[in-house]
Short mmCIF file of C-alpha atoms in Angstrom, two decimals:
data_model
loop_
_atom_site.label_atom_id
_atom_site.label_comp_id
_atom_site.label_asym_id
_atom_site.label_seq_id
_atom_site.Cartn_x
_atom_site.Cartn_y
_atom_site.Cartn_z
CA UNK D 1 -36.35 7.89 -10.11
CA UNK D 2 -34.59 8.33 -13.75
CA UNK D 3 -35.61 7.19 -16.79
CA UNK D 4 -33.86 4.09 -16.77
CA UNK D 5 -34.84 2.93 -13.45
CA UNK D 6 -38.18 3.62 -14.40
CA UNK D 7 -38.40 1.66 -17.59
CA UNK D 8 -36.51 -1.35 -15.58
CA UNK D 9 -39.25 -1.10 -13.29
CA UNK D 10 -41.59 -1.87 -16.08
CA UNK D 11 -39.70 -4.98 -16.86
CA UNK D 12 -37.23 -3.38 -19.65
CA UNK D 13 -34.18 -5.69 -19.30
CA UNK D 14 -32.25 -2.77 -20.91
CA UNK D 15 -32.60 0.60 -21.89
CA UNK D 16 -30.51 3.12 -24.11
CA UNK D 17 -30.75 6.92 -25.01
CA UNK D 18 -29.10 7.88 -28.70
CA UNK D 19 -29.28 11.09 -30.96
CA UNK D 20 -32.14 10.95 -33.55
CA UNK D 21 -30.18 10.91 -36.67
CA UNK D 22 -28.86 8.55 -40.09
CA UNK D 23 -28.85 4.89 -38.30
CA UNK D 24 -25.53 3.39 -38.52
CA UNK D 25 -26.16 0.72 -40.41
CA UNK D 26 -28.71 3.06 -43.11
CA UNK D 27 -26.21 2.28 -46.09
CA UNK D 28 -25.57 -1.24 -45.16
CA UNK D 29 -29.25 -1.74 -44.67
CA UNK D 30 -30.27 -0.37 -48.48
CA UNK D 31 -27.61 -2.78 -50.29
CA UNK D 32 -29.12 -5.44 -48.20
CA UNK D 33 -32.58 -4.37 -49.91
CA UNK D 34 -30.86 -3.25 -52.94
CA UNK D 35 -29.67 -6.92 -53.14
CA UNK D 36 -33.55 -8.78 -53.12
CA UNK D 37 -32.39 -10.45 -49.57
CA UNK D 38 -36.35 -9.69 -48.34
CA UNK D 39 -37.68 -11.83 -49.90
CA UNK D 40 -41.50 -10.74 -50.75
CA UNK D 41 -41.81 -7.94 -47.61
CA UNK D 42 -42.14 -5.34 -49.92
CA UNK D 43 -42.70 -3.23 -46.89
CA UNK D 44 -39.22 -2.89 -46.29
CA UNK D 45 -37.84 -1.38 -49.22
CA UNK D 46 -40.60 1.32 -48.89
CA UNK D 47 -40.53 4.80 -46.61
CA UNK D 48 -36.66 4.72 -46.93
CA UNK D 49 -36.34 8.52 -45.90
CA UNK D 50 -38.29 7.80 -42.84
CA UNK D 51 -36.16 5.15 -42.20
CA UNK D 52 -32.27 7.29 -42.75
CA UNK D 53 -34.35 10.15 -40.23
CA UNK D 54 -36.71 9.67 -37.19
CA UNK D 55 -37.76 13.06 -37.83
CA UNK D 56 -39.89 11.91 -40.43
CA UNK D 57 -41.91 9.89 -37.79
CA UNK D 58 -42.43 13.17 -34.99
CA UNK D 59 -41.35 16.31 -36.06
CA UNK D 60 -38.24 17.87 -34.20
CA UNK D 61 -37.31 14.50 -32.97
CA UNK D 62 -34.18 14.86 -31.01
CA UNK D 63 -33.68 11.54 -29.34
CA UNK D 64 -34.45 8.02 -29.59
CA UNK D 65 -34.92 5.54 -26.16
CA UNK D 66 -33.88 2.12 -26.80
CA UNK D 67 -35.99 -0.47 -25.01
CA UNK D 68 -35.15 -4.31 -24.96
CA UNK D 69 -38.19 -6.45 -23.03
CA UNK D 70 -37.63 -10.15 -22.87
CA UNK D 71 -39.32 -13.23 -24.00
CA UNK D 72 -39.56 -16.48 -22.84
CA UNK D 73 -36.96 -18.50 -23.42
CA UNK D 74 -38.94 -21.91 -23.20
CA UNK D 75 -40.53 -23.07 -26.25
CA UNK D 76 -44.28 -22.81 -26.85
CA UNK D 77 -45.26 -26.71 -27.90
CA UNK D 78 -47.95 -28.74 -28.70
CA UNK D 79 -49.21 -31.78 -26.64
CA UNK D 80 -47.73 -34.26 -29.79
CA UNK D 81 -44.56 -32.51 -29.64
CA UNK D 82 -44.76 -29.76 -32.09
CA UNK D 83 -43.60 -26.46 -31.30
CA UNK D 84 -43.10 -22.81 -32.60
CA UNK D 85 -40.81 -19.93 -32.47
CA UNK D 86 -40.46 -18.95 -28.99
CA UNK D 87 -41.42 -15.09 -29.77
CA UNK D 88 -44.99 -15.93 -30.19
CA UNK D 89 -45.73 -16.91 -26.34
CA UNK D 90 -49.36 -18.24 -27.23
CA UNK D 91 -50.74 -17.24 -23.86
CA UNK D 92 -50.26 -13.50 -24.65
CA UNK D 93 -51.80 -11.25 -26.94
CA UNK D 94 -49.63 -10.24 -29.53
CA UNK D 95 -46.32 -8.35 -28.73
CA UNK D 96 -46.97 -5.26 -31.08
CA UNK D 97 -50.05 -4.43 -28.99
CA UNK D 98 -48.26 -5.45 -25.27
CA UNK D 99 -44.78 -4.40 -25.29
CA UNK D 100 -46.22 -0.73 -27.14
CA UNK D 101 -48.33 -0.59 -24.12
CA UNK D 102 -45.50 -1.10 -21.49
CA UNK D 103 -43.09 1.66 -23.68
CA UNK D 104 -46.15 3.97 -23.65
CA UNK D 105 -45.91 4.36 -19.88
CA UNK D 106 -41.81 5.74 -20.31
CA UNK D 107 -43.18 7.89 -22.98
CA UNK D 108 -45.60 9.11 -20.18
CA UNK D 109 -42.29 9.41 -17.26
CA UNK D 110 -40.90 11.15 -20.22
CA UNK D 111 -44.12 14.43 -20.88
CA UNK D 112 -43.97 14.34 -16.85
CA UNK D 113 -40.46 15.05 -16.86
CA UNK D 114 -40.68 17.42 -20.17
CA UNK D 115 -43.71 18.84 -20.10
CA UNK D 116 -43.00 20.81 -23.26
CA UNK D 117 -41.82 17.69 -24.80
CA UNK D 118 -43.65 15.38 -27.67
CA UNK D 119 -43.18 11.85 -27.77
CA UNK D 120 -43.77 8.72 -30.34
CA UNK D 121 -44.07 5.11 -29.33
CA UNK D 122 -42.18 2.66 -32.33
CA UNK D 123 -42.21 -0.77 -32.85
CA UNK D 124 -41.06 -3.02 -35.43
CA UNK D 125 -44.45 -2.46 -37.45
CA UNK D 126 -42.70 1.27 -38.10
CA UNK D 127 -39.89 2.39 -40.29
CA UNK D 128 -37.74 2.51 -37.72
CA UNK D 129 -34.43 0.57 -37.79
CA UNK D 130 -34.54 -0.12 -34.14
CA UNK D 131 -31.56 -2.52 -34.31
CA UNK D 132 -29.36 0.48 -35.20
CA UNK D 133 -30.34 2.83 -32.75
CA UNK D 134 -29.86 -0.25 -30.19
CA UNK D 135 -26.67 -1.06 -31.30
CA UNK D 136 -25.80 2.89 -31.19
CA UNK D 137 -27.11 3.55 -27.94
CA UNK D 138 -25.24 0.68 -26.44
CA UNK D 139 -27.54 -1.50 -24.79
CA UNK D 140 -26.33 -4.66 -26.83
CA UNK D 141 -23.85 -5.77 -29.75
CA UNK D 142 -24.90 -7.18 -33.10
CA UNK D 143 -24.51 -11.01 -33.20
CA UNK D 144 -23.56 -13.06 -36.44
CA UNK D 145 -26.83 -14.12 -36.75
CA UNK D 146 -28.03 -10.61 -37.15
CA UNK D 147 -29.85 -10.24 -33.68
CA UNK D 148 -28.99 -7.63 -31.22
CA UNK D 149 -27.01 -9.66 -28.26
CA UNK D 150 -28.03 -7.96 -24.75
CA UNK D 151 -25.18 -9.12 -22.10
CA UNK D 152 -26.85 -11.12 -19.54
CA UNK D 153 -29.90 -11.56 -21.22
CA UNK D 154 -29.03 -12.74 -25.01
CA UNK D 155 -31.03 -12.00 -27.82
CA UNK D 156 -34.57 -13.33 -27.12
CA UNK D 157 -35.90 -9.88 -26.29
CA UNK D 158 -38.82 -7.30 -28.15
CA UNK D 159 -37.25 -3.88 -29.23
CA UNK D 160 -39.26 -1.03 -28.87
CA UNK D 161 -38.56 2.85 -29.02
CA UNK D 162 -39.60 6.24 -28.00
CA UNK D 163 -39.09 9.10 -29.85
CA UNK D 164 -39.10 12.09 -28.36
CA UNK D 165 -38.24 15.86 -28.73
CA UNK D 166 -37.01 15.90 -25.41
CA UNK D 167 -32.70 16.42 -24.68
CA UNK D 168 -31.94 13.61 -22.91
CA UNK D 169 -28.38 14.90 -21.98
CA UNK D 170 -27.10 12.91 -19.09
CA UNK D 171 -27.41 9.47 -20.37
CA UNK D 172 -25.25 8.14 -23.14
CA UNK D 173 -23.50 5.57 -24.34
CA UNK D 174 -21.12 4.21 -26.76
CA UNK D 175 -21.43 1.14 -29.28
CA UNK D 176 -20.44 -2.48 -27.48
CA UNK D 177 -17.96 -4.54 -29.03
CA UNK D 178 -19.25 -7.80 -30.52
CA UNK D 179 -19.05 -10.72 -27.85
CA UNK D 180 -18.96 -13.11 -30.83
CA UNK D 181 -15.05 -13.75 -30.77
CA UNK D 182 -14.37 -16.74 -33.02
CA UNK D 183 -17.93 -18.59 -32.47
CA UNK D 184 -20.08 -19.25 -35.73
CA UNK D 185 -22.38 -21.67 -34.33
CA UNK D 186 -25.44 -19.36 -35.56
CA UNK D 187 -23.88 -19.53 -39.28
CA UNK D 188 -22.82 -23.47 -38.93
CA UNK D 189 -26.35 -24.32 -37.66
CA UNK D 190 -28.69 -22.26 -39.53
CA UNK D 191 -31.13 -25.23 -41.36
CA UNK D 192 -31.13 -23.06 -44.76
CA UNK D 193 -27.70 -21.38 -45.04
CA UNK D 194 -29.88 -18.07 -44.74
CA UNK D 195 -27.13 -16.87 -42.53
CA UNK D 196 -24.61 -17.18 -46.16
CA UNK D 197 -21.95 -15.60 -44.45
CA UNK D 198 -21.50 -13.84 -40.31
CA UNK D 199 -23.38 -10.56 -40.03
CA UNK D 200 -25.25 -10.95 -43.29
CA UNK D 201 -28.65 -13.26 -43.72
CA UNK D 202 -30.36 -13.65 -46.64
CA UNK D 203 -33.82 -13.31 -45.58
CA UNK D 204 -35.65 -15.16 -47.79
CA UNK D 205 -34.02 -18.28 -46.98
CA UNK D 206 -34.72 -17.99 -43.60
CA UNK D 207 -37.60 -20.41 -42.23
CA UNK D 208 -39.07 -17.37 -40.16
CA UNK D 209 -39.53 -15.54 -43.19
CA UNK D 210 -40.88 -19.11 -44.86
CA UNK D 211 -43.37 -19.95 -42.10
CA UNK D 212 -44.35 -16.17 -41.58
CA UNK D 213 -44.36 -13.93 -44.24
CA UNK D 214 -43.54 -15.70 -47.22
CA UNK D 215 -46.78 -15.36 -49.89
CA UNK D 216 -46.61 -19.26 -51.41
CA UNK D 217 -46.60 -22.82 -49.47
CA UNK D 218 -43.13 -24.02 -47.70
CA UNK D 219 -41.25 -26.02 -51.00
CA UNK D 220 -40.65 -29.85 -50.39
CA UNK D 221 -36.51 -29.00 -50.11
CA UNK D 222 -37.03 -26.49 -47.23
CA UNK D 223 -39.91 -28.41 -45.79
CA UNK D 224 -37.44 -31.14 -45.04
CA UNK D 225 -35.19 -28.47 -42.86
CA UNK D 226 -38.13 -27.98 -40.58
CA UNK D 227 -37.93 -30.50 -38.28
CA UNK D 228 -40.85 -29.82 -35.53
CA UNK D 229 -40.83 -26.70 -35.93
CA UNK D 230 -44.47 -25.32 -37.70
CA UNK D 231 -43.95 -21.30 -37.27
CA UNK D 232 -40.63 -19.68 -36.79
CA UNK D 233 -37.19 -20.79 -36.18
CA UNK D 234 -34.74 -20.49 -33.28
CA UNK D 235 -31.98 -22.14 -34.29
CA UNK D 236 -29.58 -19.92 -34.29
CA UNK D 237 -30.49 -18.47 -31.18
CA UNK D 238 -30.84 -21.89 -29.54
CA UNK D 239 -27.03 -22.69 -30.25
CA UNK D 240 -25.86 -18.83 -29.14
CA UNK D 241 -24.35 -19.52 -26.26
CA UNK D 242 -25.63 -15.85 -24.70
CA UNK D 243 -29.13 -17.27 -24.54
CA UNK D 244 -30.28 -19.50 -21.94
CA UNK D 245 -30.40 -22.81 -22.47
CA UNK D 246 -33.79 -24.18 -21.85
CA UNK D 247 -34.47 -27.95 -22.32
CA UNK D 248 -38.44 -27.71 -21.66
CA UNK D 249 -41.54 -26.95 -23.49
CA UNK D 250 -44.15 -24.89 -22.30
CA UNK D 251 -47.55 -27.07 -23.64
CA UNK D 252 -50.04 -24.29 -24.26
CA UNK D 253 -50.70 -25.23 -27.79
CA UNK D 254 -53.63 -27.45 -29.15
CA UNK D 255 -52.52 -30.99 -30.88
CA UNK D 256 -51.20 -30.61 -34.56
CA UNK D 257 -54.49 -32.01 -35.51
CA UNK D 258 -56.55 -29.58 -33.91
CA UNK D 259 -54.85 -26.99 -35.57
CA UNK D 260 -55.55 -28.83 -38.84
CA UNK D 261 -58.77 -29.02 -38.49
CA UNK D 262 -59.31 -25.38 -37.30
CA UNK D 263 -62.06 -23.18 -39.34
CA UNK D 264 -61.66 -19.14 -39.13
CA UNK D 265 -64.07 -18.81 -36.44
CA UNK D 266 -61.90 -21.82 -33.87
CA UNK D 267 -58.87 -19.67 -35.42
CA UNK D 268 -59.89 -16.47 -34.45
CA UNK D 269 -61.22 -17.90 -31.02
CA UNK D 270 -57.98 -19.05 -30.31
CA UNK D 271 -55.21 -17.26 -31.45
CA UNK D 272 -56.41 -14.20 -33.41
CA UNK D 273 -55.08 -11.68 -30.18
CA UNK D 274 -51.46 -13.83 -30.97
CA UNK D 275 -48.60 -13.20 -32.53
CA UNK D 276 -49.94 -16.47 -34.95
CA UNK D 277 -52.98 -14.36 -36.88
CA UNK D 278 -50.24 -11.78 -38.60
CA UNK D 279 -49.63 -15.58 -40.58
CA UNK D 280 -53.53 -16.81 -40.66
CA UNK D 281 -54.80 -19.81 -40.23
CA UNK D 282 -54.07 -20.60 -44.54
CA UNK D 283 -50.51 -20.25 -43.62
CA UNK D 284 -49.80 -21.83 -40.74
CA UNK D 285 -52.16 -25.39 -41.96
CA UNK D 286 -49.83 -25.53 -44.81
CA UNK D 287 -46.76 -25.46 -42.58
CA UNK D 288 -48.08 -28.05 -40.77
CA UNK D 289 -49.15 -29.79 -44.40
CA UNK D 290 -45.59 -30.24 -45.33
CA UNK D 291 -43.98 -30.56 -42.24
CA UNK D 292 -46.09 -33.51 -41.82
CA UNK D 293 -44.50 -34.93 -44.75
CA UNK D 294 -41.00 -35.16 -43.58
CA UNK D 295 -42.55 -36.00 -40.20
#
């Protein structure tokens, strides 16, 4: 078995083997910063020379592996018809923890093969511009809306990587052409106009970044562009016509009220192994505070 049958057989949807070096889009990627488009994740602008070189994240790195492992593509929603970003999947623990298992076992098939060899497991948490390296080792194109585009599968998939001083020799690949042709519908539909023009967002109007990460309370003018929607957007995945269309919601969330009315302790009972607790319980009630309002 090779190493991408073996990561397949973990339930990678794709898998890609690049050179560790400068990440294509490194230059593009500190304008974008240079520019204030992230809003208040300070995080990003900082470690920017571990972020041009993997070798700053395991020593003598020679190769990254590109993993894409899918998501859901029904929406998690309340009983009251509420719902939020599809990503989260509220009946799993959080996908930092879960897919960095799963990419930890092709780390392993990769110190059985190359004994000799040292290995690092990445997810988005690290420095790591992992939408580069996925774009560069050709499992996926780079849609207008920003999100890597795997053929077949779309974009509603968890990136994670392993770095490794292993040569991987015998599997490359080159970049994919975009699929995009003449479509905008991600920049036409975007509620904000985050996505200001195709291949370029301005983060901090986005309502993931809003509803996420964003320090102060949703404003009245964006509240209104919620719609149902308490944590996350989709909408510009929904309308990419790569993804699968899916018309149902998966009710696995408590009634808007419940949430509401949540202390720490029901928060933590409930969620706090989720993708929700990175947001808090704070957060997410005041989402729900002036969503209600437009409700």
């Amino acid at each position: 078995m090779d190493l991408i049958e073996a990561a397949k057989d973990l339930g990678f949807v794709a898998v890609g083997v690049t050179p560790s070096r400068k990440p294509l889009f490194f230059e593009k990627f500190r304008a974008w910063i240079k520019a204030g488009n992230h809003g208040d994740m300070a995080w990003l602008a900082r470690q920017m020379a571990l972020r041009a070189n993997p070798a700053g994240l395991l020593e003598g790195c020679r190769t990254v592996v590109i993993l894409a492992y899918p998501y859901s593509a029904v929406r998690p929603a309340t009983p009251d018809g509420f719902f939020a970003a599809r990503y989260t999947e509220p009946r799993k623990a959080d996908y930092h923890q879960r897919v960095k298992k799963i990419a930890a076992k092709v780390a392993g098939w990769i110190k059985a093969a190359y004994p000799d060899a040292r290995t690092r497991v990445c997810i988005d948490s690290a420095p790591i511009l992992e939408r580069s390296f996925a774009f560069s080792a050709g499992i996926g194109f780079i849609g207008r809306n920003n999100m890597l585009i795997v053929p077949e599968y779309g974009s509603y998939v968890f990136l994670a990587e392993v770095l490794t001083t292993a040569h991987l020799p015998n599997i490359r690949a080159t970049p994919m052409d975009s699929g995009c042709g003449d479509c905008r519908r991600c920049v036409d539909a975007c509620p904000t106009g985050a996505l200001s023009a195709p291949f370029y967002m301005d983060a901090s109007k986005c309502l993931s970044y809003q509803t996420i990460e964003m320090n102060t309370t949703v404003d009245k003018r964006t509240a209104q562009k919620m719609g149902r929607c308490f944590f996350g957007c989709d909408v510009c995945q929904e309308v990419c016509p790569f993804n699968k269309k899916e018309d149902t919601n998966d009710i696995c969330l408590p009634a808007l009220e419940t949430i509401r009315g949540m202390d720490d302790p029901a928060f933590d009972a409930a969620f706090g192994k989720t993708a929700f607790a990175r947001a808090g319980l704070r957060k997410i009630q005041g989402n729900i505070a002036v969503m209600s309002r437009n409700i």
